[in-house]
CSV table of C-alpha atoms (C1' of nucleotides) in Angstrom, one decimal:
chain,number,residue,atom,x,y,z
A,1,VAL,CA,-36.0,1.7,-6.2
A,2,ARG,CA,-38.4,4.3,-4.9
A,3,SER,CA,-38.2,7.6,-6.7
A,4,TYR,CA,-37.4,10.9,-5.0
A,5,ARG,CA,-40.1,12.5,-7.2
A,6,GLN,CA,-38.0,15.6,-7.9
A,7,TYR,CA,-37.6,17.1,-11.4
A,8,CYS,CA,-33.9,17.6,-10.7
A,9,SER,CA,-31.0,16.0,-12.6
A,10,LEU,CA,-29.2,14.9,-9.4
A,11,ALA,CA,-32.4,13.4,-8.0
A,12,ARG,CA,-33.0,11.6,-11.3
A,13,ALA,CA,-29.4,10.2,-11.3
A,14,LEU,CA,-29.9,8.9,-7.8
A,15,ASP,CA,-33.2,7.4,-8.7
A,16,VAL,CA,-31.1,5.1,-11.0
A,17,LEU,CA,-27.9,4.9,-9.1
A,18,GLY,CA,-28.8,5.5,-5.4
A,19,ASP,CA,-29.6,2.0,-4.3
A,20,ARG,CA,-27.1,0.0,-2.4
A,21,TRP,CA,-24.4,-1.7,-4.5
A,22,THR,CA,-25.4,0.0,-7.7
A,23,LEU,CA,-22.4,2.3,-8.1
A,24,LEU,CA,-20.0,-0.4,-7.0
A,25,ILE,CA,-21.4,-2.6,-9.8
A,26,VAL,CA,-20.7,0.2,-12.3
A,27,ARG,CA,-17.2,0.5,-10.8
A,28,GLU,CA,-16.6,-3.2,-11.6
A,29,LEU,CA,-17.9,-2.8,-15.1
A,30,LEU,CA,-15.7,0.2,-15.7
A,31,LEU,CA,-12.6,-1.5,-14.4
A,32,ARG,CA,-13.1,-4.9,-15.9
A,33,GLY,CA,-15.1,-4.2,-19.1
A,34,PRO,CA,-17.9,-6.7,-20.0
A,35,SER,CA,-17.9,-9.3,-17.3
A,36,ARG,CA,-19.6,-12.5,-16.3
A,37,TYR,CA,-22.0,-12.7,-13.4
A,38,THR,CA,-19.6,-14.7,-11.3
A,39,ASP,CA,-16.7,-12.3,-11.9
A,40,LEU,CA,-18.8,-9.4,-10.8
A,41,ARG,CA,-19.7,-11.3,-7.6
A,42,ALA,CA,-16.0,-11.9,-7.0
A,43,GLY,CA,-15.3,-8.1,-7.2
A,44,LEU,CA,-18.2,-7.3,-4.9
A,45,PRO,CA,-17.5,-9.2,-1.8
A,46,GLY,CA,-20.5,-9.2,0.6
A,47,ILE,CA,-23.2,-8.7,-2.1
A,48,ALA,CA,-26.2,-11.1,-1.9
A,49,THR,CA,-26.6,-12.9,-5.2
A,50,ASN,CA,-30.3,-11.9,-5.5
A,51,LEU,CA,-29.3,-8.3,-5.1
A,52,LEU,CA,-26.7,-8.5,-7.9
A,53,ALA,CA,-29.3,-10.0,-10.2
A,54,ASP,CA,-31.9,-7.3,-9.2
A,55,ARG,CA,-29.4,-4.5,-9.7
A,56,LEU,CA,-28.3,-5.8,-13.1
A,57,ARG,CA,-31.9,-5.9,-14.2
A,58,GLU,CA,-32.6,-2.4,-13.0
A,59,LEU,CA,-29.5,-1.0,-14.7
A,60,GLU,CA,-30.5,-2.8,-17.9
A,61,ALA,CA,-33.9,-1.2,-17.7
A,62,ALA,CA,-32.3,2.2,-17.2
A,63,GLY,CA,-30.1,1.8,-20.2
A,64,VAL,CA,-26.9,1.7,-18.3
A,65,VAL,CA,-26.0,-2.0,-18.7
A,66,ALA,CA,-26.5,-4.2,-21.7
A,67,ARG,CA,-26.5,-8.0,-21.6
A,68,GLU,CA,-24.5,-9.6,-24.4
A,69,GLU,CA,-24.5,-13.3,-25.3
A,70,ALA,CA,-20.9,-14.2,-25.6
A,71,PRO,CA,-19.6,-15.8,-28.8
A,72,ALA,CA,-19.4,-19.5,-29.5
A,73,PRO,CA,-16.4,-20.9,-27.5
A,74,VAL,CA,-17.4,-19.6,-24.1
A,75,ALA,CA,-21.2,-19.4,-24.5
A,76,THR,CA,-21.9,-17.3,-21.4
A,77,THR,CA,-23.7,-14.1,-20.9
A,78,LEU,CA,-21.7,-10.9,-20.4
A,79,PHE,CA,-22.8,-7.7,-18.7
A,80,GLY,CA,-21.3,-4.6,-20.2
A,81,LEU,CA,-21.8,-0.8,-20.0
A,82,THR,CA,-23.8,1.0,-22.7
A,83,PRO,CA,-22.6,4.4,-23.9
A,84,ARG,CA,-24.8,5.9,-21.2
A,85,GLY,CA,-23.1,3.7,-18.6
A,86,GLU,CA,-19.7,4.7,-19.9
A,87,GLY,CA,-20.8,8.3,-19.3
A,88,LEU,CA,-20.6,7.6,-15.6
A,89,LYS,CA,-16.8,7.5,-15.7
A,90,ASP,CA,-16.4,11.1,-14.7
A,91,ALA,CA,-18.9,10.9,-11.9
A,92,LEU,CA,-17.2,7.8,-10.5
A,93,ARG,CA,-13.8,9.4,-10.8
A,94,ALA,CA,-15.0,12.4,-8.9
A,95,LEU,CA,-16.6,10.4,-6.1
A,96,ALA,CA,-13.6,8.1,-5.8
A,97,SER,CA,-11.2,11.1,-5.8
A,98,TRP,CA,-13.2,12.5,-2.9
A,99,GLY,CA,-13.1,9.2,-1.1
A,100,ILE,CA,-9.3,9.1,-1.1
A,101,GLY,CA,-9.4,11.5,1.8
A,102,LEU,CA,-11.3,8.9,3.8
A,103,MET,CA,-8.6,6.2,3.4
A,104,VAL,CA,-5.9,7.8,5.4
A,105,ASP,CA,-6.8,5.8,8.5
A,106,GLY,CA,-5.9,2.6,6.7
A,107,PRO,CA,-8.1,-0.5,6.3
A,108,HIS,CA,-10.6,-1.2,9.0
A,109,ALA,CA,-11.0,-4.6,10.5
A,110,ASP,CA,-12.1,-7.2,7.9
A,111,ASP,CA,-11.8,-4.7,5.1
A,112,GLU,CA,-11.0,-6.4,1.8
A,113,LEU,CA,-8.5,-5.2,-0.8
A,114,GLN,CA,-8.5,-6.3,-4.4
A,115,ALA,CA,-5.7,-5.4,-6.9
A,116,HIS,CA,-7.9,-3.9,-9.6
A,117,TRP,CA,-9.3,-1.4,-7.1
A,118,MET,CA,-5.8,-0.1,-6.7
A,119,THR,CA,-5.5,0.7,-10.3
A,120,MET,CA,-8.2,3.4,-9.9
A,121,LEU,CA,-5.8,5.4,-7.7
A,122,VAL,CA,-3.1,5.3,-10.4
A,123,ASP,CA,-5.7,6.7,-12.9
A,124,LEU,CA,-6.9,9.3,-10.3
A,125,SER,CA,-3.6,10.6,-8.9
A,126,MET,CA,-0.5,9.7,-10.7
A,127,HIS,CA,1.0,11.3,-13.8
A,128,ASP,CA,4.3,11.1,-15.6
A,129,ARG,CA,6.5,14.1,-14.9
A,130,GLU,CA,8.8,13.2,-17.8
A,131,PRO,CA,6.3,12.2,-20.6
A,132,HIS,CA,9.1,12.0,-23.1
A,133,GLY,CA,11.4,9.8,-20.9
A,134,ARG,CA,11.9,6.2,-21.7
A,135,PRO,CA,9.0,3.9,-20.8
A,136,VAL,CA,8.9,2.7,-17.2
A,137,GLN,CA,7.3,-0.3,-15.5
A,138,ILE,CA,6.7,-0.5,-11.8
A,139,GLU,CA,5.1,-3.2,-9.7
A,140,ALA,CA,3.2,-2.2,-6.5
A,141,ARG,CA,2.2,-4.8,-4.0
A,142,ALA,CA,-0.1,-4.0,-1.0
A,143,GLY,CA,-0.3,-7.0,1.2
A,144,GLU,CA,-0.8,-9.9,-1.3
A,145,GLU,CA,-2.4,-7.8,-4.0
A,146,SER,CA,-0.1,-6.5,-6.7
A,147,ILE,CA,-0.5,-4.3,-9.8
A,148,VAL,CA,1.7,-3.2,-12.7
A,149,ILE,CA,2.0,0.4,-13.6
A,150,ASP,CA,3.2,1.3,-17.1
A,151,SER,CA,4.1,4.7,-18.4
A,152,SER,CA,4.9,5.2,-22.0
A,153,GLY,CA,4.7,8.3,-24.1
A,154,GLY,CA,3.2,10.2,-21.2
A,155,GLU,CA,0.3,7.8,-20.9
A,156,LEU,CA,-0.1,5.9,-17.7
A,157,SER,CA,-1.9,2.6,-17.4
A,158,ALA,CA,-2.3,0.1,-14.7
A,159,HIS,CA,-3.6,-3.5,-14.4
A,160,ALA,CA,-3.7,-6.2,-11.8
A,161,GLY,CA,-0.9,-8.7,-11.8
A,162,THR,CA,2.9,-9.0,-11.5
A,163,ALA,CA,5.7,-7.9,-13.8
A,164,GLU,CA,8.6,-9.9,-15.2
A,165,HIS,CA,11.3,-7.3,-15.1
A,166,PRO,CA,10.0,-4.1,-13.6
A,167,ASP,CA,12.2,-1.0,-13.1
A,168,ALA,CA,11.1,-0.8,-9.5
A,169,VAL,CA,9.0,-2.7,-7.0
A,170,LEU,CA,7.0,-1.2,-4.2
A,171,ALA,CA,5.7,-3.4,-1.4
A,172,GLY,CA,4.3,-2.8,2.0
A,173,PRO,CA,1.2,-2.6,4.1
A,174,PRO,CA,-1.9,-1.3,2.3
A,175,LEU,CA,-1.9,2.1,4.0
A,176,ALA,CA,1.6,2.9,3.0
A,177,VAL,CA,1.3,1.7,-0.6
A,178,LEU,CA,-2.1,3.2,-1.3
A,179,GLY,CA,-1.2,6.3,0.6
A,180,LEU,CA,1.8,6.8,-1.7
A,181,LEU,CA,-0.1,6.0,-5.0
A,182,SER,CA,-2.9,8.4,-4.0
A,183,GLY,CA,-0.6,11.3,-3.0
A,184,GLN,CA,-1.7,11.2,0.6
A,185,LEU,CA,1.7,10.2,1.8
A,186,PRO,CA,5.1,11.5,0.4
A,187,LEU,CA,7.6,8.8,-0.3
A,188,GLU,CA,9.6,9.4,2.9
A,189,LEU,CA,6.5,9.0,5.1
A,190,ALA,CA,5.4,5.9,3.2
A,191,GLU,CA,8.8,4.3,3.8
A,192,ALA,CA,8.5,5.2,7.5
A,193,GLY,CA,5.1,3.5,7.4
A,194,GLY,CA,6.7,0.2,6.2
A,195,LEU,CA,7.0,0.7,2.4
A,196,SER,CA,9.9,-0.9,0.8
A,197,LEU,CA,11.3,0.3,-2.6
A,198,THR,CA,13.6,-1.8,-4.6
A,199,GLY,CA,15.1,-0.9,-8.0
A,200,ALA,CA,15.2,2.5,-9.6
A,201,ARG,CA,13.9,5.0,-7.1
A,202,GLU,CA,13.9,7.8,-9.6
A,203,SER,CA,11.5,5.9,-11.9
A,204,VAL,CA,9.0,5.9,-9.0
A,205,GLU,CA,9.5,9.5,-8.1
A,206,ARG,CA,8.9,10.4,-11.7
A,207,LEU,CA,5.3,9.1,-11.5
A,208,LEU,CA,4.3,10.2,-8.0
A,209,PRO,CA,1.6,12.7,-7.5
A,210,GLU,CA,2.3,15.9,-5.6
A,211,PRO,CA,1.6,15.0,-2.0
A,212,ALA,CA,-1.5,16.5,-0.5
A,213,SER,CA,-1.0,19.6,1.5
A,214,ALA,CA,0.3,19.1,5.0
A,215,GLY,CA,-3.0,19.9,6.6
A,216,ASP,CA,-4.5,16.9,4.9
A,217,LEU,CA,-2.0,14.4,6.3
A,218,VAL,CA,-2.5,12.1,9.2
A,219,GLN,CA,-1.7,13.9,12.4
B,1,VAL,CA,-25.0,3.1,7.5
B,2,ARG,CA,-23.5,-0.3,7.0
B,3,SER,CA,-20.0,-0.3,5.6
B,4,TYR,CA,-19.1,-2.1,2.4
B,5,ARG,CA,-15.9,-3.2,4.1
B,6,GLN,CA,-13.7,-2.6,1.0
B,7,TYR,CA,-10.5,-0.6,1.1
B,8,CYS,CA,-11.4,1.3,-2.0
B,9,SER,CA,-11.9,5.0,-2.2
B,10,LEU,CA,-15.2,4.7,-4.0
B,11,ALA,CA,-16.6,2.3,-1.4
B,12,ARG,CA,-15.3,4.6,1.3
B,13,ALA,CA,-17.1,7.5,-0.3
B,14,LEU,CA,-20.3,5.5,-0.5
B,15,ASP,CA,-20.0,4.4,3.1
B,16,VAL,CA,-20.5,8.1,4.0
B,17,LEU,CA,-22.7,9.3,1.1
B,18,GLY,CA,-24.5,6.1,0.0
B,19,ASP,CA,-27.5,6.3,2.3
B,20,ARG,CA,-30.8,7.5,1.0
B,21,TRP,CA,-31.2,11.3,1.0
B,22,THR,CA,-27.6,12.0,1.9
B,23,LEU,CA,-26.4,13.4,-1.4
B,24,LEU,CA,-29.6,15.4,-1.8
B,25,ILE,CA,-28.8,17.0,1.6
B,26,VAL,CA,-25.4,17.9,0.3
B,27,ARG,CA,-27.0,19.4,-2.8
B,28,GLU,CA,-29.2,21.6,-0.7
B,29,LEU,CA,-26.2,22.8,1.4
B,30,LEU,CA,-24.2,23.5,-1.8
B,31,LEU,CA,-27.0,25.5,-3.4
B,32,ARG,CA,-28.2,27.3,-0.3
B,33,GLY,CA,-25.1,27.7,1.8
B,34,PRO,CA,-25.5,27.3,5.6
B,35,SER,CA,-29.1,26.5,6.3
B,36,ARG,CA,-31.6,26.0,9.0
B,37,TYR,CA,-33.2,22.6,9.6
B,38,THR,CA,-36.6,23.8,8.4
B,39,ASP,CA,-35.2,25.3,5.2
B,40,LEU,CA,-33.5,22.0,4.4
B,41,ARG,CA,-36.7,20.1,4.9
B,42,ALA,CA,-38.5,22.5,2.5
B,43,GLY,CA,-35.8,21.7,-0.1
B,44,LEU,CA,-36.2,18.0,0.4
B,45,PRO,CA,-39.9,17.3,-0.1
B,46,GLY,CA,-40.7,13.8,1.1
B,47,ILE,CA,-38.0,13.3,3.6
B,48,ALA,CA,-39.0,12.0,7.0
B,49,THR,CA,-38.0,14.5,9.7
B,50,ASN,CA,-36.2,11.9,11.8
B,51,LEU,CA,-34.2,10.8,8.7
B,52,LEU,CA,-33.0,14.4,8.2
B,53,ALA,CA,-31.8,14.6,11.8
B,54,ASP,CA,-30.1,11.2,11.4
B,55,ARG,CA,-28.3,12.1,8.2
B,56,LEU,CA,-27.1,15.5,9.5
B,57,ARG,CA,-25.6,13.7,12.5
B,58,GLU,CA,-23.9,11.2,10.3
B,59,LEU,CA,-22.5,13.8,8.0
B,60,GLU,CA,-21.3,15.8,11.0
B,61,ALA,CA,-19.6,12.7,12.3
B,62,ALA,CA,-17.9,12.2,8.9
B,63,GLY,CA,-16.6,15.7,8.9
B,64,VAL,CA,-18.8,16.8,5.9
B,65,VAL,CA,-21.2,19.0,7.8
B,66,ALA,CA,-20.6,21.4,10.6
B,67,ARG,CA,-23.2,22.8,13.0
B,68,GLU,CA,-22.9,26.5,13.7
B,69,GLU,CA,-24.8,28.4,16.3
B,70,ALA,CA,-26.2,31.5,14.5
B,71,PRO,CA,-25.4,34.9,15.9
B,72,ALA,CA,-27.6,36.8,18.3
B,73,PRO,CA,-30.6,38.2,16.4
B,74,VAL,CA,-31.8,34.9,15.0
B,75,ALA,CA,-30.5,32.4,17.6
B,76,THR,CA,-31.0,29.3,15.6
B,77,THR,CA,-28.6,26.5,14.5
B,78,LEU,CA,-27.2,26.5,11.0
B,79,PHE,CA,-25.9,23.5,9.1
B,80,GLY,CA,-23.1,24.2,6.7
B,81,LEU,CA,-20.5,22.3,4.7
B,82,THR,CA,-17.0,21.9,6.0
B,83,PRO,CA,-14.1,22.2,3.5
B,84,ARG,CA,-14.4,18.4,3.1
B,85,GLY,CA,-18.1,18.9,2.3
B,86,GLU,CA,-17.3,21.6,-0.2
B,87,GLY,CA,-15.0,19.1,-1.9
B,88,LEU,CA,-18.0,17.2,-3.0
B,89,LYS,CA,-18.9,20.0,-5.5
B,90,ASP,CA,-17.2,18.3,-8.4
B,91,ALA,CA,-18.7,14.9,-7.7
B,92,LEU,CA,-22.2,16.3,-7.4
B,93,ARG,CA,-21.7,18.3,-10.6
B,94,ALA,CA,-20.6,15.2,-12.5
B,95,LEU,CA,-23.6,13.1,-11.2
B,96,ALA,CA,-26.0,15.9,-11.9
B,97,SER,CA,-24.6,16.3,-15.4
B,98,TRP,CA,-25.1,12.7,-16.1
B,99,GLY,CA,-28.6,12.9,-14.8
B,100,ILE,CA,-29.6,15.5,-17.3
B,101,GLY,CA,-29.9,12.8,-19.9
B,102,LEU,CA,-32.6,11.2,-17.7
B,103,MET,CA,-34.8,14.4,-17.7
B,104,VAL,CA,-35.7,14.4,-21.4
B,105,ASP,CA,-39.0,12.6,-20.8
B,106,GLY,CA,-40.2,15.5,-18.7
B,107,PRO,CA,-41.5,15.5,-15.1
B,108,HIS,CA,-43.3,12.3,-13.9
B,109,ALA,CA,-46.6,12.4,-12.2
B,110,ASP,CA,-46.3,14.3,-8.8
B,111,ASP,CA,-42.7,15.3,-9.5
B,112,GLU,CA,-41.9,18.5,-7.7
B,113,LEU,CA,-39.8,21.3,-9.1
B,114,GLN,CA,-38.1,24.0,-7.1
B,115,ALA,CA,-36.4,27.1,-8.6
B,116,HIS,CA,-33.1,26.7,-6.9
B,117,TRP,CA,-32.6,23.2,-8.5
B,118,MET,CA,-32.9,24.9,-11.9
B,119,THR,CA,-29.9,27.0,-11.2
B,120,MET,CA,-27.8,23.9,-11.2
B,121,LEU,CA,-28.4,23.5,-14.9
B,122,VAL,CA,-27.2,27.0,-15.6
B,123,ASP,CA,-24.0,26.2,-13.8
B,124,LEU,CA,-23.7,22.8,-15.6
B,125,SER,CA,-24.5,23.6,-19.1
B,126,MET,CA,-24.6,27.3,-20.0
B,127,HIS,CA,-21.7,29.6,-20.8
B,128,ASP,CA,-21.4,33.1,-22.3
B,129,ARG,CA,-20.3,33.0,-25.9
B,130,GLU,CA,-19.5,36.7,-25.8
B,131,PRO,CA,-17.7,37.1,-22.5
B,132,HIS,CA,-16.7,40.7,-23.2
B,133,GLY,CA,-20.2,41.8,-24.3
B,134,ARG,CA,-22.4,44.0,-22.1
B,135,PRO,CA,-23.9,42.3,-19.0
B,136,VAL,CA,-27.2,40.4,-19.6
B,137,GLN,CA,-30.0,39.4,-17.4
B,138,ILE,CA,-32.6,36.8,-18.2
B,139,GLU,CA,-35.5,35.4,-16.3
B,140,ALA,CA,-36.6,31.8,-16.9
B,141,ARG,CA,-39.8,30.5,-15.5
B,142,ALA,CA,-40.8,26.9,-15.6
B,143,GLY,CA,-44.4,26.5,-14.4
B,144,GLU,CA,-44.5,28.7,-11.3
B,145,GLU,CA,-40.8,28.6,-10.5
B,146,SER,CA,-38.6,31.3,-11.8
B,147,ILE,CA,-34.9,32.0,-11.7
B,148,VAL,CA,-32.7,34.9,-12.8
B,149,ILE,CA,-29.6,34.4,-14.9
B,150,ASP,CA,-26.9,37.0,-14.9
B,151,SER,CA,-23.9,37.1,-17.1
B,152,SER,CA,-21.2,39.7,-16.6
B,153,GLY,CA,-17.6,39.6,-17.6
B,154,GLY,CA,-17.9,36.1,-18.8
B,155,GLU,CA,-19.1,34.9,-15.4
B,156,LEU,CA,-22.5,33.3,-15.2
B,157,SER,CA,-24.6,33.2,-12.1
B,158,ALA,CA,-28.1,32.2,-11.3
B,159,HIS,CA,-30.5,32.4,-8.4
B,160,ALA,CA,-34.1,31.8,-7.6
B,161,GLY,CA,-36.5,34.8,-7.9
B,162,THR,CA,-37.7,37.3,-10.5
B,163,ALA,CA,-36.1,40.2,-12.2
B,164,GLU,CA,-37.2,43.8,-12.5
B,165,HIS,CA,-36.1,44.6,-16.0
B,166,PRO,CA,-34.6,41.5,-17.6
B,167,ASP,CA,-33.3,41.6,-21.2
B,168,ALA,CA,-35.4,38.6,-22.0
B,169,VAL,CA,-37.9,36.3,-20.3
B,170,LEU,CA,-38.3,32.6,-21.0
B,171,ALA,CA,-41.5,30.9,-19.8
B,172,GLY,CA,-43.1,27.5,-20.5
B,173,PRO,CA,-43.6,24.0,-19.3
B,174,PRO,CA,-40.8,22.5,-17.3
B,175,LEU,CA,-39.6,20.1,-20.0
B,176,ALA,CA,-39.2,22.9,-22.6
B,177,VAL,CA,-37.5,25.4,-20.2
B,178,LEU,CA,-35.2,22.9,-18.5
B,179,GLY,CA,-34.5,21.2,-21.8
B,180,LEU,CA,-33.3,24.5,-23.3
B,181,LEU,CA,-31.2,25.5,-20.3
B,182,SER,CA,-29.6,22.0,-20.2
B,183,GLY,CA,-28.8,21.9,-23.9
B,184,GLN,CA,-31.0,18.9,-24.5
B,185,LEU,CA,-33.3,21.0,-26.7
B,186,PRO,CA,-32.3,23.6,-29.3
B,187,LEU,CA,-34.3,26.8,-29.1
B,188,GLU,CA,-36.5,26.0,-32.0
B,189,LEU,CA,-37.6,22.6,-30.5
B,190,ALA,CA,-38.1,24.2,-27.1
B,191,GLU,CA,-40.5,26.8,-28.7
B,192,ALA,CA,-42.3,24.0,-30.4
B,193,GLY,CA,-42.6,22.4,-27.0
B,194,GLY,CA,-44.4,25.4,-25.6
B,195,LEU,CA,-41.6,27.8,-24.6
B,196,SER,CA,-42.2,31.5,-25.1
B,197,LEU,CA,-39.4,34.0,-25.5
B,198,THR,CA,-40.1,37.7,-25.0
B,199,GLY,CA,-37.4,40.4,-25.2
B,200,ALA,CA,-34.0,40.2,-26.7
B,201,ARG,CA,-33.7,36.8,-28.4
B,202,GLU,CA,-30.0,37.3,-29.1
B,203,SER,CA,-29.2,37.8,-25.4
B,204,VAL,CA,-30.6,34.3,-24.9
B,205,GLU,CA,-28.9,32.7,-27.8
B,206,ARG,CA,-25.6,34.1,-26.5
B,207,LEU,CA,-25.8,32.0,-23.3
B,208,LEU,CA,-27.3,28.8,-24.7
B,209,PRO,CA,-25.2,25.6,-24.6
B,210,GLU,CA,-24.5,23.7,-27.8
B,211,PRO,CA,-27.5,21.4,-28.1
B,212,ALA,CA,-26.7,17.7,-27.5
B,213,SER,CA,-26.1,15.6,-30.5
B,214,ALA,CA,-29.2,14.7,-32.5
B,215,GLY,CA,-29.0,11.1,-31.3
B,216,ASP,CA,-29.6,12.2,-27.7
B,217,LEU,CA,-32.8,14.1,-28.4
B,218,VAL,CA,-36.3,12.9,-27.8
B,219,GLN,CA,-37.5,10.8,-30.7
C,1,DC,C1',-42.2,28.0,15.5
C,2,DC,C1',-37.8,25.1,15.4
C,3,DG,C1',-35.4,21.0,15.9
C,4,DC,C1',-35.8,17.1,16.8
C,5,DA,C1',-37.5,12.0,19.4
C,6,DT,C1',-40.7,8.2,19.4
C,7,DC,C1',-43.6,4.7,17.5
C,8,DC,C1',-45.2,1.6,14.0
C,9,DG,C1',-46.0,-0.7,9.4
C,10,DG,C1',-43.7,-2.2,5.1
C,11,DG,C1',-40.1,-3.2,2.2
C,12,DG,C1',-35.2,-3.2,1.0
C,13,DC,C1',-31.4,-5.7,2.3
C,14,DG,C1',-28.2,-9.6,4.0
C,15,DA,C1',-27.4,-14.5,4.5
C,16,DT,C1',-28.1,-19.0,3.1
C,17,DA,C1',-30.1,-22.8,0.5
C,18,DC,C1',-31.4,-24.5,-3.6
C,19,DT,C1',-31.8,-25.3,-8.9
C,20,DG,C1',-31.7,-25.6,-14.4
D,1,DC,C1',-22.5,-20.7,-14.2
D,2,DA,C1',-26.2,-17.8,-13.5
D,3,DG,C1',-29.3,-17.1,-11.2
D,4,DT,C1',-34.2,-18.1,-8.0
D,5,DA,C1',-36.4,-18.9,-3.3
D,6,DT,C1',-36.9,-18.0,1.4
D,7,DC,C1',-36.6,-15.9,5.7
D,8,DG,C1',-35.4,-12.4,9.3
D,9,DC,C1',-33.9,-7.9,10.3
D,10,DC,C1',-33.3,-3.3,10.0
D,11,DC,C1',-33.7,0.8,7.3
D,12,DC,C1',-37.0,3.8,5.7
D,13,DG,C1',-41.6,6.4,5.3
D,14,DG,C1',-45.3,8.6,7.6
D,15,DA,C1',-47.5,10.3,11.6
D,16,DT,C1',-47.5,12.3,16.0
D,17,DG,C1',-45.6,14.3,20.2
D,18,DC,C1',-42.7,17.6,22.7
D,19,DG,C1',-39.2,20.5,24.9
D,20,DG,C1',-36.9,24.9,24.2
DNA sequence: CCGCATCCGGGGCGATACTG
DNA sequence: CAGTATCGCCCCGGATGCGG
């Protein structure tokens, strides 16, 4: 929580966000919306509970997070982003987009994977090539974690969970599935890496990002 | 340097960039281009010399920084960004842009200000409203630090230093000058805050950003 | 000088236990 | 459920030394 003591906007931003876990807390709040303490802990495996409490206080003091007392039936406290906190969306997107290039070696030993993190990649990389086509729904499962991707009217959305009657289902090891969704692996290479595609293949191809240039791929 | 152990692109990015000073080192390399160790130290007041050496090694291992042996006459080692490191430009811009909102209270006690940091604000906030007008040159001095802003053919550029025959000169306390350049303060309020404008006022107004909405201003 | 390595004190961080 | 309390450890800050 020590300041860099530089009158520079980046240094000021890091005075608020630079401590360990802070930006991941903002990630959780952006992905989940206003959340309970316990749900935040679940989305931040490895965080010490005192650190989460400390960081939430600091973010509150900086005007990034606001504490809301939930209405009657639940009666718990919710932590949500203020408008200033919502303003971090672009910065987190840019950082996460840069980080995609660091995921091509697959998960390391003991790396955790949660479904709602996968939805970030949809938002970062995928887009509908046929915005006026009929709505499509795709389920993507990496390991045991699955998300549902909806495209309707050119708008893509994704959320954790499973679908009743998706147009297609993608499943496979995390590297193949996330590599496909992030555009790091073209469909053929992802299939070679263990990805299985069942259902309407063209509905998947319609949403896939342009693969990264050949030089960026795994050697 | 401890990993978050999450297979998420943001967590991966922070595994590389999340340590203290790391993103400020990238800032210096983006602003200065390939730099000597000593010049980096000068742009990072407060950093311990062993930490700078550690961070440069870690960034090198992550493929963000490359060490170049300088050619014959100088014979020193230069640290520069790799293409992967250059890819951080958007993320740093987004973070720095968010941090502008934290600068409206002016420099804190003992805050340092260096001219080349000010050039970031030009890049982030200013644009030429008359891209086809004749080229303009403006000098802006905050305290003792001064930069030169050039606009030619709609392209804005800024660098540290002073100008021989600028069209206008801005000078004043850091809060007024940086508030103006970043769009946090309209010209009238900046002048009320101690800013002096000599020379062609319209050449300054031509480059100023739209001021932030009234709600964002200092009360 | 330039580019570090070494040493040491203090505090941020990680892990676990505990509580209203 | 939403934290507080405690205890090591290691990261960080600051100073100094040192080879090329």
